[in-house]
CSV table of C-alpha atoms in Angstrom, one decimal:
chain,number,residue,atom,x,y,z
I,30,MET,CA,317.8,254.7,-238.2
I,31,SER,CA,314.5,253.0,-237.3
I,32,GLU,CA,310.8,254.8,-238.4
I,33,THR,CA,308.4,255.0,-236.2
I,34,VAL,CA,304.9,254.3,-237.3
I,35,LEU,CA,301.5,254.7,-235.4
I,36,LEU,CA,298.8,252.4,-237.0
I,37,VAL,CA,295.1,253.4,-236.0
I,38,GLY,CA,292.7,250.3,-235.6
I,39,GLY,CA,292.2,247.8,-233.0
I,40,GLY,CA,290.5,245.1,-235.4
I,41,GLY,CA,292.3,241.9,-237.2
I,42,ARG,CA,293.0,244.0,-239.9
I,43,GLU,CA,295.2,245.9,-237.5
I,44,HIS,CA,296.6,242.9,-235.9
I,45,ALA,CA,297.7,242.1,-239.9
I,46,ILE,CA,299.3,245.5,-240.1
I,47,ALA,CA,300.9,245.2,-237.3
I,48,ARG,CA,302.6,241.8,-237.7
I,49,ALA,CA,303.9,243.6,-240.9
I,50,VAL,CA,305.1,246.7,-239.8
I,51,ALA,CA,306.7,245.6,-236.4
I,52,GLU,CA,309.8,243.6,-237.3
I,53,ASP,CA,311.1,246.8,-239.1
I,54,ALA,CA,309.7,249.7,-237.2
I,55,SER,CA,309.1,250.9,-234.1
I,56,LEU,CA,305.1,250.3,-233.8
I,57,TYR,CA,302.7,252.0,-231.9
I,58,ALA,CA,299.4,252.3,-232.1
I,59,CYS,CA,295.6,253.2,-230.7
I,60,ALA,CA,292.2,252.4,-231.2
I,61,SER,CA,289.1,252.1,-228.8
I,62,ASN,CA,290.0,248.5,-227.7
I,63,ARG,CA,292.7,247.1,-226.6
I,64,ASN,CA,293.6,244.3,-229.0
I,65,PRO,CA,295.9,242.1,-227.5
I,66,GLY,CA,297.7,241.1,-230.1
I,67,ILE,CA,298.5,244.6,-231.7
I,68,ALA,CA,299.3,245.4,-227.6
I,69,SER,CA,302.1,242.5,-227.5
I,70,LEU,CA,303.7,243.9,-230.7
I,71,ALA,CA,303.6,247.7,-230.2
I,72,ASP,CA,306.1,250.0,-228.3
I,73,GLY,CA,302.8,251.6,-226.6
I,74,PHE,CA,299.5,251.5,-227.1
I,75,GLU,CA,296.6,254.3,-226.6
I,76,GLN,CA,292.7,253.4,-226.1
I,77,ILE,CA,291.8,256.3,-228.6
I,78,GLY,CA,288.5,256.4,-230.6
I,79,GLU,CA,289.3,255.9,-234.4
I,80,ARG,CA,287.3,259.2,-234.8
I,81,ASP,CA,288.7,261.8,-232.5
I,82,ALA,CA,291.6,263.3,-234.9
I,83,ASP,CA,292.9,265.6,-232.1
I,84,ALA,CA,293.5,263.3,-229.9
I,85,VAL,CA,295.3,260.9,-232.7
I,86,VAL,CA,297.4,263.8,-233.7
I,87,ASP,CA,298.8,264.8,-230.0
I,88,TYR,CA,299.3,261.0,-229.2
I,89,ALA,CA,301.2,261.0,-232.5
I,90,GLN,CA,302.9,263.9,-231.8
I,91,GLN,CA,303.9,262.2,-228.8
I,92,ILE,CA,305.6,259.6,-229.9
I,93,ASP,CA,307.3,261.6,-232.7
I,94,ALA,CA,305.9,259.3,-235.2
I,95,ASP,CA,307.6,259.1,-238.8
I,96,LEU,CA,304.4,257.8,-239.8
I,97,ALA,CA,301.0,256.6,-239.9
I,98,VAL,CA,298.4,253.7,-241.1
I,99,ILE,CA,294.8,254.5,-240.9
I,100,GLY,CA,293.0,250.5,-240.9
I,101,PRO,CA,289.2,251.3,-240.3
I,102,GLU,CA,287.1,253.7,-242.6
I,103,SER,CA,285.1,255.1,-240.0
I,104,ALA,CA,288.9,257.2,-238.9
I,105,LEU,CA,289.4,257.9,-242.9
I,106,GLU,CA,285.4,259.2,-242.9
I,107,ALA,CA,286.2,261.1,-239.8
I,108,GLY,CA,289.0,262.8,-241.5
I,109,VAL,CA,292.5,261.6,-239.6
I,110,ALA,CA,294.4,261.0,-242.4
I,111,ASP,CA,293.7,264.9,-242.7
I,112,ALA,CA,294.7,265.9,-239.7
I,113,LEU,CA,297.2,263.5,-239.5
I,114,ASP,CA,299.2,264.8,-242.6
I,115,ASP,CA,298.2,269.0,-241.4
I,116,ALA,CA,300.2,268.0,-238.6
I,117,GLY,CA,302.8,266.6,-240.9
I,118,VAL,CA,302.5,263.2,-239.8
I,119,TYR,CA,302.9,261.4,-243.6
I,120,THR,CA,299.5,258.7,-243.6
I,121,PHE,CA,299.2,256.1,-245.9
I,122,GLY,CA,295.6,256.4,-246.1
I,123,PRO,CA,293.5,258.6,-247.7
I,124,ARG,CA,292.2,262.1,-247.3
I,125,ALA,CA,288.3,262.2,-246.2
I,126,GLU,CA,287.5,263.8,-249.6
I,127,GLU,CA,289.7,261.0,-251.7
I,128,ALA,CA,287.5,258.5,-249.2
I,129,ARG,CA,284.2,259.5,-250.4
I,130,ILE,CA,285.4,256.7,-253.0
I,131,GLU,CA,284.0,254.6,-250.4
I,132,THR,CA,282.6,256.4,-247.7
I,133,ASP,CA,279.6,258.0,-250.0
I,134,LYS,CA,278.1,255.4,-252.4
I,135,ALA,CA,276.4,258.0,-254.7
I,136,PHE,CA,279.4,260.1,-255.1
I,137,GLN,CA,281.5,256.5,-256.1
I,138,ARG,CA,279.3,255.3,-258.8
I,139,ARG,CA,279.0,259.1,-260.0
I,140,PHE,CA,283.0,259.4,-259.8
I,141,MET,CA,282.9,255.7,-262.0
I,142,ASP,CA,280.6,257.1,-264.2
I,143,GLU,CA,282.0,260.8,-265.1
I,144,HIS,CA,285.5,259.9,-265.0
I,145,ASP,CA,284.2,256.4,-267.6
I,146,VAL,CA,285.7,253.8,-265.0
I,147,PRO,CA,285.3,250.2,-266.3
I,148,GLY,CA,283.4,247.9,-265.1
I,149,THR,CA,280.1,250.7,-264.0
I,150,PRO,CA,277.1,249.2,-263.4
I,151,ASP,CA,273.9,250.7,-264.0
I,152,PHE,CA,272.7,252.7,-261.3
I,153,GLU,CA,270.5,255.1,-259.7
I,154,THR,CA,271.2,258.3,-256.6
I,155,PHE,CA,268.3,259.1,-254.8
I,156,ASP,CA,268.3,262.0,-251.8
I,157,SER,CA,264.7,260.3,-250.2
I,158,ALA,CA,264.0,256.7,-249.5
I,159,GLU,CA,260.2,257.6,-251.0
I,160,ALA,CA,261.6,258.1,-254.8
I,161,ALA,CA,264.5,255.2,-254.0
I,162,ALA,CA,261.6,252.8,-253.3
I,163,GLU,CA,259.4,254.1,-256.2
I,164,TYR,CA,262.6,253.1,-258.7
I,165,VAL,CA,262.6,249.7,-256.6
I,166,GLU,CA,259.0,249.0,-257.7
I,167,ALA,CA,259.8,250.3,-261.6
I,168,TYR,CA,262.8,248.6,-262.1
I,169,ASP,CA,262.5,246.0,-264.2
I,170,GLY,CA,265.2,243.3,-263.1
I,171,ASP,CA,266.5,242.7,-259.8
I,172,VAL,CA,268.7,245.5,-258.4
I,173,ALA,CA,271.2,245.8,-255.2
I,174,VAL,CA,269.5,248.5,-252.4
I,175,LYS,CA,272.6,250.5,-250.7
I,176,PRO,CA,272.5,253.5,-248.0
I,177,VAL,CA,274.9,255.8,-249.3
I,178,GLY,CA,277.3,256.0,-246.2
I,179,LEU,CA,279.1,253.3,-244.0
I,180,THR,CA,277.2,250.4,-242.5
I,181,GLY,CA,280.2,247.8,-242.0
I,182,GLY,CA,279.4,246.1,-244.3
I,183,LYS,CA,275.9,244.7,-243.4
I,184,GLY,CA,273.5,248.0,-245.3
I,185,VAL,CA,272.8,246.6,-248.9
I,186,ARG,CA,270.1,244.4,-249.4
I,187,VAL,CA,270.2,242.4,-253.7
I,188,THR,CA,266.3,241.2,-254.5
I,189,GLY,CA,265.7,237.8,-255.9
I,190,ASP,CA,268.5,236.5,-253.7
I,191,GLN,CA,268.1,238.1,-250.3
I,192,LEU,CA,264.4,239.3,-250.3
I,193,THR,CA,261.3,239.6,-253.0
I,194,LYS,CA,261.6,243.4,-254.5
I,195,GLU,CA,258.2,244.0,-251.7
I,196,ALA,CA,260.5,243.6,-249.2
I,197,ALA,CA,263.6,245.5,-250.8
I,198,VAL,CA,260.5,248.3,-251.0
I,199,ASP,CA,259.9,248.2,-247.1
I,200,TYR,CA,263.8,247.9,-246.2
I,201,VAL,CA,264.4,251.4,-247.7
I,202,LEU,CA,261.0,253.2,-246.2
I,203,ASP,CA,261.4,251.1,-243.0
I,204,ALA,CA,265.5,252.1,-242.6
I,205,GLU,CA,266.7,255.0,-240.9
I,206,TRP,CA,268.8,256.3,-244.2
I,207,ASP,CA,267.4,259.0,-246.9
I,208,GLU,CA,270.2,258.8,-249.3
I,209,TRP,CA,270.1,255.9,-251.6
I,210,VAL,CA,272.1,254.2,-254.6
I,211,ILE,CA,270.2,251.7,-257.2
I,212,GLU,CA,271.9,249.5,-259.2
I,213,GLU,CA,271.7,246.5,-261.3
I,214,ARG,CA,271.8,242.9,-259.6
I,215,LEU,CA,275.2,241.8,-260.8
I,216,LEU,CA,275.9,238.1,-261.4
I,217,GLY,CA,278.7,236.3,-261.6
I,218,GLU,CA,281.8,235.2,-258.8
I,219,GLU,CA,282.6,238.0,-256.5
I,220,PHE,CA,286.5,238.3,-255.5
I,221,THR,CA,288.5,241.6,-254.7
I,222,VAL,CA,291.9,243.4,-255.7
I,223,GLN,CA,293.8,245.4,-252.9
I,224,ALA,CA,296.1,247.7,-254.3
I,225,PHE,CA,299.1,249.6,-252.6
I,226,VAL,CA,298.8,253.2,-253.5
I,227,ALA,CA,300.9,256.7,-253.5
I,228,ASN,CA,302.4,259.4,-256.3
I,229,GLY,CA,300.1,257.9,-259.1
I,230,GLU,CA,301.5,254.6,-258.6
I,231,VAL,CA,299.3,251.3,-258.6
I,232,ARG,CA,300.7,248.2,-256.8
I,233,THR,CA,298.5,244.9,-257.1
I,234,THR,CA,298.1,242.5,-255.0
I,235,PRO,CA,296.8,238.8,-255.7
I,236,ALA,CA,292.9,237.9,-255.8
I,237,ILE,CA,290.7,237.2,-252.9
I,238,GLN,CA,287.3,235.9,-252.5
I,239,ASP,CA,285.6,236.9,-249.2
I,240,HIS,CA,282.2,235.5,-247.9
I,241,LYS,CA,280.0,237.8,-246.1
I,242,ARG,CA,276.9,235.4,-245.6
I,243,ALA,CA,276.9,234.0,-242.4
I,244,TYR,CA,276.4,230.1,-242.7
I,245,GLU,CA,278.1,227.6,-244.9
I,246,GLY,CA,277.0,227.5,-248.3
I,247,ASP,CA,276.2,231.3,-248.7
I,248,GLU,CA,272.8,231.5,-246.2
I,249,GLY,CA,271.8,233.8,-244.1
I,250,PRO,CA,272.4,237.7,-243.5
I,251,ASN,CA,275.5,239.1,-244.8
I,252,THR,CA,278.0,239.6,-242.0
I,253,GLY,CA,281.0,241.9,-241.7
I,254,GLY,CA,283.1,239.1,-243.3
I,255,MET,CA,283.1,235.4,-241.9
I,256,GLY,CA,286.7,234.3,-244.2
I,257,SER,CA,288.9,234.3,-247.6
I,258,TYR,CA,290.7,232.6,-249.3
I,259,SER,CA,293.6,233.3,-252.2
I,260,ASP,CA,295.6,231.0,-254.2
I,261,THR,CA,299.1,230.4,-254.8
I,262,ASP,CA,299.6,233.1,-257.7
I,263,PRO,CA,297.0,236.4,-258.4
I,264,THR,CA,294.2,234.9,-259.7
I,265,LEU,CA,291.8,232.6,-258.4
I,266,PRO,CA,290.8,229.3,-259.3
I,267,PHE,CA,287.6,230.8,-261.2
I,268,MET,CA,289.5,233.2,-262.7
I,269,THR,CA,291.4,233.9,-265.5
I,270,ASP,CA,294.7,236.0,-266.6
I,271,ALA,CA,292.4,238.6,-267.9
I,272,ASP,CA,289.8,238.7,-265.5
I,273,TYR,CA,292.9,240.1,-263.1
I,274,GLU,CA,294.2,242.3,-265.4
I,275,ALA,CA,290.8,243.6,-266.1
I,276,ALA,CA,289.9,244.5,-263.1
I,277,VAL,CA,293.8,245.9,-262.3
I,278,GLU,CA,292.8,248.0,-265.0
I,279,VAL,CA,289.8,249.4,-263.2
I,280,ILE,CA,291.8,250.0,-260.1
I,281,GLU,CA,294.5,252.1,-262.5
I,282,ALA,CA,291.5,254.3,-264.1
I,283,VAL,CA,290.3,255.2,-260.5
I,284,VAL,CA,294.1,256.5,-259.5
I,285,ASP,CA,294.5,258.1,-262.8
I,286,ALA,CA,291.4,259.9,-261.7
I,287,LEU,CA,292.4,260.5,-258.6
I,288,PRO,CA,296.1,261.6,-258.9
I,289,GLU,CA,296.4,262.5,-254.7
I,290,TYR,CA,295.2,259.3,-253.7
I,291,LYS,CA,297.7,257.3,-251.0
I,292,GLY,CA,297.0,254.3,-249.3
I,293,VAL,CA,295.4,250.8,-250.0
I,294,LEU,CA,293.1,251.0,-252.4
I,295,TYR,CA,290.2,247.9,-252.8
I,296,GLY,CA,287.8,246.7,-255.6
I,297,GLN,CA,285.6,244.9,-255.0
I,298,PHE,CA,284.2,243.1,-258.5
I,299,MET,CA,282.1,240.5,-259.7
I,300,LEU,CA,282.9,238.4,-262.6
I,301,GLY,CA,280.4,237.8,-265.3
I,302,ALA,CA,280.6,236.3,-268.2
I,303,ASP,CA,281.6,239.5,-269.8
I,304,GLY,CA,284.0,240.2,-267.4
I,305,PRO,CA,284.4,242.0,-264.0
I,306,LYS,CA,282.0,245.0,-263.0
I,307,VAL,CA,282.3,247.0,-259.5
I,308,VAL,CA,280.6,246.3,-256.4
I,309,GLU,CA,282.3,249.1,-254.5
I,310,PHE,CA,285.5,250.4,-253.5
I,311,ASN,CA,287.0,250.6,-250.0
I,312,ALA,CA,289.7,252.9,-249.4
I,313,ARG,CA,291.8,250.8,-246.9
I,314,PHE,CA,292.5,246.9,-246.3
I,315,GLY,CA,289.7,244.5,-246.3
I,316,ASP,CA,288.7,242.9,-243.4
I,317,PRO,CA,289.6,239.6,-243.8
I,318,GLU,CA,291.6,240.5,-246.9
I,319,ALA,CA,294.2,241.8,-244.8
I,320,MET,CA,295.4,238.4,-243.9
I,321,ASN,CA,295.0,237.0,-246.6
I,322,THR,CA,298.1,239.6,-247.9
I,323,LEU,CA,300.0,240.8,-246.0
I,324,PRO,CA,301.1,237.5,-244.9
I,325,VAL,CA,302.3,236.4,-247.8
I,326,LEU,CA,304.0,239.4,-249.0
I,327,GLU,CA,307.8,239.1,-248.6
I,328,THR,CA,308.5,242.8,-249.4
I,329,PRO,CA,308.5,244.3,-246.7
I,330,PHE,CA,305.8,246.5,-245.6
I,331,VAL,CA,307.6,249.3,-244.4
I,332,ASP,CA,309.4,250.1,-247.3
I,333,VAL,CA,306.3,250.6,-249.1
I,334,LEU,CA,305.6,253.1,-246.6
I,335,THR,CA,308.7,254.9,-246.5
I,336,ALA,CA,308.7,255.1,-250.6
I,337,ALA,CA,305.7,256.9,-250.5
I,338,ARG,CA,306.2,259.2,-248.2
I,339,ASP,CA,309.7,260.3,-249.9
I,340,GLY,CA,308.4,260.5,-253.2
I,341,GLU,CA,309.6,257.8,-254.6
I,342,SER,CA,308.8,254.4,-256.9
I,343,LEU,CA,307.0,252.3,-254.9
I,344,PRO,CA,308.8,248.7,-255.0
I,345,ASP,CA,307.5,245.8,-256.7
I,346,LEU,CA,305.8,243.5,-255.0
I,347,GLU,CA,307.1,239.8,-253.8
I,348,PHE,CA,304.7,237.5,-252.5
I,349,SER,CA,305.6,234.0,-251.0
I,350,GLY,CA,303.4,231.8,-253.7
I,351,GLU,CA,301.3,230.5,-250.8
I,352,ALA,CA,297.8,229.5,-250.5
I,353,THR,CA,296.1,231.5,-247.3
I,354,VAL,CA,292.9,230.5,-246.1
I,355,CYS,CA,291.2,233.0,-243.2
I,356,LYS,CA,288.2,231.4,-241.4
I,357,TYR,CA,286.7,233.9,-238.7
I,358,ALA,CA,285.6,232.7,-235.2
I,359,VAL,CA,282.1,234.8,-234.3
I,360,PRO,CA,279.9,234.7,-231.1
I,361,ALA,CA,277.0,232.3,-231.2
I,362,GLY,CA,274.2,234.1,-232.8
I,363,TYR,CA,276.4,237.2,-234.6
I,364,PRO,CA,275.2,239.1,-236.6
I,365,VAL,CA,271.4,238.8,-235.6
I,366,ASP,CA,271.8,238.2,-232.1
I,367,PRO,CA,275.4,237.8,-231.1
I,368,ASP,CA,276.3,236.7,-228.0
I,369,ALA,CA,279.0,238.4,-225.7
I,370,GLY,CA,281.4,236.9,-223.1
I,371,ALA,CA,282.0,233.6,-224.2
I,372,ARG,CA,285.8,233.1,-223.4
I,373,ILE,CA,288.5,232.3,-225.6
I,374,GLU,CA,290.6,230.1,-225.5
I,375,VAL,CA,292.9,230.0,-228.5
I,376,ASP,CA,296.5,231.9,-228.3
I,377,GLU,CA,299.3,231.4,-230.1
I,378,SER,CA,300.8,228.1,-229.0
I,379,SER,CA,297.1,226.6,-229.9
I,380,VAL,CA,296.8,227.2,-233.4
I,381,GLY,CA,299.1,225.4,-235.1
I,382,ASP,CA,301.3,226.1,-238.1
I,383,ALA,CA,297.7,228.9,-238.7
I,384,LEU,CA,298.5,232.3,-237.9
I,385,LEU,CA,295.8,234.0,-235.2
I,386,PHE,CA,294.6,237.4,-235.5
I,387,TYR,CA,292.2,238.6,-232.5
I,388,ALA,CA,289.6,241.3,-233.6
I,389,SER,CA,286.7,242.4,-231.3
I,390,VAL,CA,287.7,241.0,-227.4
I,391,ASP,CA,287.4,241.6,-224.5
I,392,GLN,CA,290.3,241.7,-222.3
I,393,ARG,CA,289.5,241.1,-218.8
I,394,GLU,CA,292.0,240.3,-216.0
I,395,ASP,CA,290.9,236.9,-215.6
I,396,GLY,CA,290.9,236.1,-219.4
I,397,LEU,CA,289.6,236.8,-223.2
I,398,PHE,CA,286.3,237.5,-223.7
I,399,THR,CA,284.1,237.7,-226.7
I,400,THR,CA,282.1,240.4,-227.6
I,401,THR,CA,279.1,241.2,-230.0
I,402,SER,CA,281.5,241.5,-233.1
I,403,ARG,CA,283.6,239.2,-234.3
I,404,SER,CA,286.1,237.5,-231.9
I,405,PHE,CA,289.4,236.3,-234.1
I,406,ALA,CA,290.8,234.7,-237.4
I,407,VAL,CA,293.1,232.4,-238.4
I,408,VAL,CA,295.0,231.7,-241.5
I,409,GLY,CA,296.7,229.1,-242.8
I,410,LEU,CA,299.1,229.1,-245.2
I,411,GLY,CA,300.5,226.4,-247.4
I,412,ASP,CA,301.0,224.4,-251.3
I,413,SER,CA,297.3,224.8,-252.2
I,414,ILE,CA,294.2,226.1,-251.1
I,415,ALA,CA,293.7,222.5,-249.4
I,416,ALA,CA,296.3,222.7,-247.7
I,417,ALA,CA,296.2,226.0,-246.3
I,418,GLU,CA,292.9,225.0,-244.8
I,419,ALA,CA,293.7,222.2,-243.6
I,420,ASP,CA,296.1,224.7,-241.1
I,421,ALA,CA,292.8,226.6,-240.4
I,422,GLU,CA,290.8,223.7,-239.3
I,423,ASP,CA,293.4,222.7,-237.5
I,424,ALA,CA,293.7,226.0,-235.5
I,425,LEU,CA,290.0,226.0,-234.9
I,426,SER,CA,289.9,222.2,-233.2
I,427,MET,CA,289.6,224.0,-229.7
I,428,VAL,CA,286.7,226.1,-230.8
I,429,ASP,CA,283.4,225.8,-228.4
I,430,ASP,CA,279.4,225.7,-228.9
I,431,GLY,CA,280.3,229.3,-227.6
I,432,PHE,CA,281.2,230.4,-231.3
I,433,HIS,CA,279.9,230.1,-234.9
I,434,VAL,CA,282.4,229.5,-238.3
I,435,ARG,CA,281.8,228.8,-241.7
I,436,HIS,CA,283.3,225.5,-242.0
I,437,ASP,CA,283.4,225.7,-245.6
I,438,ILE,CA,285.5,228.5,-246.6
I,439,GLY,CA,288.5,227.4,-248.9
I,440,THR,CA,287.0,223.7,-248.7
I,441,ALA,CA,287.5,222.0,-252.1
I,442,GLU,CA,283.7,221.6,-252.6
I,443,LEU,CA,282.9,225.2,-252.3
I,444,VAL,CA,286.4,226.5,-254.3
I,445,GLN,CA,284.4,223.8,-257.2
I,446,SER,CA,281.1,224.8,-256.7
I,447,ARG,CA,282.8,228.6,-257.7
I,448,ILE,CA,284.6,226.9,-260.7
I,449,ASP,CA,281.4,225.2,-262.0
I,450,HIS,CA,280.0,228.7,-261.6
I,451,MET,CA,281.4,230.5,-264.1
I,452,ALA,CA,281.9,227.2,-266.0
I,453,ARG,CA,277.8,228.2,-266.3
I,454,LEU,CA,277.6,231.9,-267.1
I,455,ARG,CA,280.6,231.9,-269.7
I,456,GLY,CA,278.7,228.7,-271.7
I,457,GLU,CA,281.8,226.4,-271.0
């Protein structure tokens, strides 16, 4: 008997989830925007705000959903998983209290400290901007300044990298937030490990490196993520097996302290000379990282969902062993002053061997057009990062001046620069 799965969310991450679910279950979806890629895979699609728990529950009951999967963090913060669980629809996503591991950065750091989670950086939390600014000014060294709540990946500022200490003080004082986390600046190479979690069990997926900066060479402002890559094994070219295992131990320590956690737990790490430290946790798939992980997952994702719901041991995960390179096409001017309304000419038939994932698009009677957020992503797969990158580039050959792409993601030059950076940090 086929499961009926409700997917909440309408971005590129959710399009990847939809693709992973649709072959093995009856898929329905709801989101504030109508994602044409998800709609084409689903048996039903309703435009419902991701934070509207009552409306989401009503739709789940209307379709007689057996399971639900929540994509965006905003829905988790709003308690949509709580409402669905309480209505008898098992939801692969944490309840709002457990999702605070992402949605409340001060809680996240205090939780790590209290439970002796490895990889905790030096930090302090503040409930007034003035106190936070004074701490930044007095701190002996560079810092990362983080608003406590959700900022769509765009709220963090780092001194010695993005801005001076004086500018960081002004940023804290002039911003709209009162609560802040100020922590030591972590130096190294960032990477992400995502894990499926339920019933106290953890199943980890290959490491991925995301690229937050808007422009090539890691220049410009932070974005929601311009693209990412993974390799043919669980590590990345600048990592050792021990580095990966250390990251897994961090995730397992969090789950040991949150035994009721269910869903995806995403650890973002900074790999330094002494091993990985935690940049942050997310309580859901990354975007774009879901688009690297799910296409190479050979274990049916629905089997993970049903085992989680039924209290069974989660299946061991099998992957295809392919490398992946994901590149986002975003509106010209993104993220500072994005232009909306450019026609999107790319479709499934034009991306060659790559995969296409729609994100924030405006679907009109006369076609698809950009909004002010990320538009679509392409994912190349291959027997090496270089082969996957070539497929992704081929898929973007029709992208014109109305879009911006970080073409350097996954290139041999950029990957080698990561390897060289880690070698310098390790004194090799």
